[in-house]
Amino acid sequence: MLSEILITIASGISEINPLIPYYHVVSNEKLPHIRHLYPYKNISQFLKDLDYLGRTFKPIELSDLLDFIKKGKNLNKRSLFITFDDGYSECYSIVAPILYKKGIPAAFFVCPNFIDNKEMYYKNKASLIINDLIKRKGRDVENLPFFENRSLIESMDMVLRIRYKDRHILDEIANIIGIDWNYYLKAKQPYLTSQQITEMIKMGFSFGAHSLDHANFEDLTIEEQLFQVKSSIDFIKKRFNTNYSIFAFPFSDRNVSLEFFIKTKDYVDISFGTSGVKIDKIRSNLERIDFETSNIPLKRLYARKLIKNSIYLALGKRCIIRN
């Protein structure tokens, strides 16, 4: 009851439209390559999310978003466009069948280097290393290179803090403790294959780029950012014969410069950030809301987002201005 009152009050001040949630994975399993990075929904929780979203919002196609951005066409009130990042295999085995059955469109953003399980995302490597350290239950961890005189908690924290530019350290640790990335990729197949993506496109789902290898744009020069975006988009369009160019920033679009958007405007139709309820001055860059990591019922979570949106609006802090 309180959530409905808050939603009614906040909606009267400022609606979030379009509402663009983002997820990464849905699974009932404790996936070793993800479980130590962030919480994610199980199937039952995801179905509850969709039940609420389906009752409250109107799902739209990517074509509607493209018309909104490129042609200035109005969207229906409470438009909804669901997105998934990173291209995990559960998007094919679990997510796509659920969305297809319910008639809910979605876009999936993938990294070309991980398609067909050719390479592994460095954060997934970090999660697997932590999984190995936990299994040791503290035994020998303090005596391992890189972890000398660190507790298990300190060692885990150190691994999680390794940045994109220093990702080679994860490979060095794996060699020491005996983790074979190639074996895991072959045995577990954690990422989508080209065939699975093709089938999902035939089901009506959209696919976009998420950089080549999930680069952290804060660690890149403007030239490296432009290379990551153009190369990953070109790969997706050529491999899967898509006639649109969409890109989701890995991690965040925070501190991405105005120069970047000026230089990519001719080959990126829509880009997607992760700044929640804020609105970008760059019209073609749409911000998304994390609906994955909170255990709060979605109705309450959405009410909180509406209130936050109203506060930003009242304080004049809702718009993102690029330097």
mmCIF file of C-alpha atoms in Angstrom, residues 69-217:
data_model
loop_
_atom_site.group_PDB
_atom_site.id
_atom_site.type_symbol
_atom_site.label_atom_id
_atom_site.label_comp_id
_atom_site.label_asym_id
_atom_site.label_seq_id
_atom_site.Cartn_x
_atom_site.Cartn_y
_atom_site.Cartn_z
ATOM 1 C CA ILE A 69 15.910 8.856 -30.807
ATOM 2 C CA LYS A 70 16.386 9.185 -34.557
ATOM 3 C CA LYS A 71 13.006 10.564 -35.643
ATOM 4 C CA GLY A 72 11.743 12.250 -32.494
ATOM 5 C CA LYS A 73 8.590 10.123 -32.280
ATOM 6 C CA ASN A 74 6.820 10.065 -28.930
ATOM 7 C CA LEU A 75 6.841 6.981 -26.748
ATOM 8 C CA ASN A 76 3.780 5.623 -24.998
ATOM 9 C CA LYS A 77 3.606 6.360 -21.293
ATOM 10 C CA ARG A 78 5.458 3.858 -19.124
ATOM 11 C CA SER A 79 7.419 2.348 -21.993
ATOM 12 C CA LEU A 80 9.693 -0.534 -20.989
ATOM 13 C CA PHE A 81 12.808 -1.887 -22.690
ATOM 14 C CA ILE A 82 14.701 -4.671 -20.900
ATOM 15 C CA THR A 83 18.446 -5.169 -21.448
ATOM 16 C CA PHE A 84 21.017 -7.825 -20.525
ATOM 17 C CA ASP A 85 24.787 -7.301 -20.506
ATOM 18 C CA ASP A 86 27.847 -9.550 -20.962
ATOM 19 C CA GLY A 87 26.312 -12.334 -23.066
ATOM 20 C CA TYR A 88 26.178 -15.192 -20.597
ATOM 21 C CA SER A 89 24.831 -18.527 -21.865
ATOM 22 C CA GLU A 90 21.874 -18.369 -19.461
ATOM 23 C CA CYS A 91 20.505 -15.595 -21.666
ATOM 24 C CA TYR A 92 19.837 -18.332 -24.238
ATOM 25 C CA SER A 93 18.900 -21.242 -21.982
ATOM 26 C CA ILE A 94 16.810 -19.377 -19.380
ATOM 27 C CA VAL A 95 16.102 -15.728 -20.172
ATOM 28 C CA ALA A 96 15.153 -15.840 -23.846
ATOM 29 C CA PRO A 97 12.524 -18.622 -23.515
ATOM 30 C CA ILE A 98 10.851 -16.775 -20.618
ATOM 31 C CA LEU A 99 10.775 -13.421 -22.410
ATOM 32 C CA TYR A 100 9.649 -15.009 -25.687
ATOM 33 C CA LYS A 101 6.767 -16.813 -24.005
ATOM 34 C CA LYS A 102 5.627 -13.583 -22.359
ATOM 35 C CA GLY A 103 6.064 -11.556 -25.550
ATOM 36 C CA ILE A 104 8.562 -9.139 -23.985
ATOM 37 C CA PRO A 105 11.271 -7.708 -26.290
ATOM 38 C CA ALA A 106 14.814 -7.246 -25.016
ATOM 39 C CA ALA A 107 18.311 -6.317 -26.138
ATOM 40 C CA PHE A 108 21.419 -8.306 -25.275
ATOM 41 C CA PHE A 109 24.854 -6.702 -25.294
ATOM 42 C CA VAL A 110 27.826 -8.947 -25.963
ATOM 43 C CA CYS A 111 31.620 -8.703 -26.203
ATOM 44 C CA PRO A 112 32.937 -10.175 -29.486
ATOM 45 C CA ASN A 113 36.044 -11.611 -27.798
ATOM 46 C CA PHE A 114 33.875 -13.812 -25.556
ATOM 47 C CA ILE A 115 31.406 -15.081 -28.174
ATOM 48 C CA ASP A 116 31.867 -18.829 -28.784
ATOM 49 C CA ASN A 117 33.856 -18.936 -25.530
ATOM 50 C CA LYS A 118 37.105 -17.840 -27.168
ATOM 51 C CA GLU A 119 38.294 -15.737 -24.225
ATOM 52 C CA MET A 120 37.221 -14.979 -20.653
ATOM 53 C CA TYR A 121 36.178 -11.646 -19.150
ATOM 54 C CA TYR A 122 38.735 -10.571 -16.554
ATOM 55 C CA LYS A 123 36.128 -10.108 -13.808
ATOM 56 C CA ASN A 124 34.922 -13.670 -14.367
ATOM 57 C CA LYS A 125 38.532 -14.730 -13.901
ATOM 58 C CA ALA A 126 38.611 -12.846 -10.587
ATOM 59 C CA SER A 127 35.473 -14.649 -9.405
ATOM 60 C CA LEU A 128 36.966 -18.042 -10.275
ATOM 61 C CA ILE A 129 40.168 -17.217 -8.401
ATOM 62 C CA ILE A 130 38.165 -16.206 -5.325
ATOM 63 C CA ASN A 131 36.153 -19.411 -5.633
ATOM 64 C CA ASP A 132 39.414 -21.373 -5.512
ATOM 65 C CA LEU A 133 40.747 -19.417 -2.522
ATOM 66 C CA ILE A 134 37.532 -20.054 -0.569
ATOM 67 C CA LYS A 135 37.739 -23.778 -1.269
ATOM 68 C CA ARG A 136 41.157 -23.774 0.343
ATOM 69 C CA LYS A 137 39.461 -22.441 3.494
ATOM 70 C CA GLY A 138 42.472 -20.310 4.334
ATOM 71 C CA ARG A 139 44.935 -23.162 3.983
ATOM 72 C CA ASP A 140 48.107 -22.077 2.231
ATOM 73 C CA VAL A 141 46.587 -18.811 1.008
ATOM 74 C CA GLU A 142 48.950 -16.667 3.039
ATOM 75 C CA ASN A 143 51.898 -18.574 1.612
ATOM 76 C CA LEU A 144 50.919 -18.120 -2.024
ATOM 77 C CA PRO A 145 52.678 -15.493 -4.164
ATOM 78 C CA PHE A 146 50.545 -12.322 -4.405
ATOM 79 C CA PHE A 147 48.806 -13.200 -1.119
ATOM 80 C CA GLU A 148 51.679 -13.197 1.377
ATOM 81 C CA ASN A 149 50.598 -12.124 4.864
ATOM 82 C CA ARG A 150 47.040 -11.461 3.722
ATOM 83 C CA SER A 151 43.960 -13.021 5.259
ATOM 84 C CA LEU A 152 41.438 -14.742 3.010
ATOM 85 C CA ILE A 153 39.185 -11.658 3.080
ATOM 86 C CA GLU A 154 42.094 -9.365 2.230
ATOM 87 C CA SER A 155 43.162 -11.677 -0.591
ATOM 88 C CA MET A 156 39.643 -11.735 -2.028
ATOM 89 C CA ASP A 157 39.433 -7.967 -1.862
ATOM 90 C CA MET A 158 42.773 -7.604 -3.602
ATOM 91 C CA VAL A 159 41.647 -9.840 -6.469
ATOM 92 C CA LEU A 160 38.393 -7.917 -6.931
ATOM 93 C CA ARG A 161 40.254 -4.603 -7.035
ATOM 94 C CA ILE A 162 42.430 -5.592 -9.987
ATOM 95 C CA ARG A 163 41.548 -3.218 -12.808
ATOM 96 C CA TYR A 164 41.216 -3.796 -16.530
ATOM 97 C CA LYS A 165 44.639 -2.288 -17.268
ATOM 98 C CA ASP A 166 46.257 -4.734 -14.791
ATOM 99 C CA ARG A 167 44.222 -7.802 -15.794
ATOM 100 C CA HIS A 168 47.367 -9.773 -16.726
ATOM 101 C CA ILE A 169 47.910 -10.203 -12.976
ATOM 102 C CA LEU A 170 44.882 -12.517 -12.878
ATOM 103 C CA ASP A 171 46.540 -14.780 -15.445
ATOM 104 C CA GLU A 172 49.712 -14.872 -13.357
ATOM 105 C CA ILE A 173 47.713 -15.829 -10.250
ATOM 106 C CA ALA A 174 45.852 -18.520 -12.191
ATOM 107 C CA ASN A 175 49.133 -20.074 -13.311
ATOM 108 C CA ILE A 176 50.308 -20.224 -9.703
ATOM 109 C CA ILE A 177 47.174 -21.761 -8.195
ATOM 110 C CA GLY A 178 46.431 -24.038 -11.146
ATOM 111 C CA ILE A 179 43.350 -22.613 -12.859
ATOM 112 C CA ASP A 180 43.057 -23.310 -16.587
ATOM 113 C CA TRP A 181 40.833 -20.687 -18.256
ATOM 114 C CA ASN A 182 40.647 -22.646 -21.512
ATOM 115 C CA TYR A 183 39.486 -25.776 -19.739
ATOM 116 C CA TYR A 184 36.746 -23.843 -17.944
ATOM 117 C CA LEU A 185 35.631 -22.176 -21.170
ATOM 118 C CA LYS A 186 35.430 -25.506 -22.947
ATOM 119 C CA ALA A 187 33.833 -27.441 -20.097
ATOM 120 C CA LYS A 188 31.326 -24.848 -18.832
ATOM 121 C CA GLN A 189 30.651 -22.741 -21.954
ATOM 122 C CA PRO A 190 29.772 -19.659 -19.872
ATOM 123 C CA TYR A 191 29.137 -17.362 -22.859
ATOM 124 C CA LEU A 192 26.750 -17.325 -25.779
ATOM 125 C CA THR A 193 27.753 -18.997 -29.027
ATOM 126 C CA SER A 194 27.229 -17.525 -32.496
ATOM 127 C CA GLN A 195 24.548 -20.136 -33.179
ATOM 128 C CA GLN A 196 22.657 -19.251 -29.997
ATOM 129 C CA ILE A 197 22.786 -15.544 -30.817
ATOM 130 C CA THR A 198 21.497 -16.239 -34.330
ATOM 131 C CA GLU A 199 18.592 -18.229 -32.901
ATOM 132 C CA MET A 200 17.763 -15.449 -30.433
ATOM 133 C CA ILE A 201 17.752 -12.882 -33.240
ATOM 134 C CA LYS A 202 15.319 -15.108 -35.153
ATOM 135 C CA MET A 203 13.129 -15.090 -31.996
ATOM 136 C CA GLY A 204 12.979 -11.293 -32.306
ATOM 137 C CA PHE A 205 15.581 -10.199 -29.784
ATOM 138 C CA SER A 206 18.092 -7.419 -30.498
ATOM 139 C CA PHE A 207 21.853 -7.606 -30.085
ATOM 140 C CA GLY A 208 24.379 -4.854 -29.526
ATOM 141 C CA ALA A 209 28.023 -4.401 -28.646
ATOM 142 C CA HIS A 210 29.509 -4.150 -25.160
ATOM 143 C CA SER A 211 33.103 -3.348 -26.197
ATOM 144 C CA LEU A 212 35.519 -6.020 -27.437
ATOM 145 C CA ASP A 213 36.510 -7.436 -24.051
ATOM 146 C CA HIS A 214 34.512 -5.536 -21.419
ATOM 147 C CA ALA A 215 37.054 -2.758 -21.164
ATOM 148 C CA ASN A 216 36.789 -0.181 -18.403
ATOM 149 C CA PHE A 217 36.472 3.083 -20.316
#
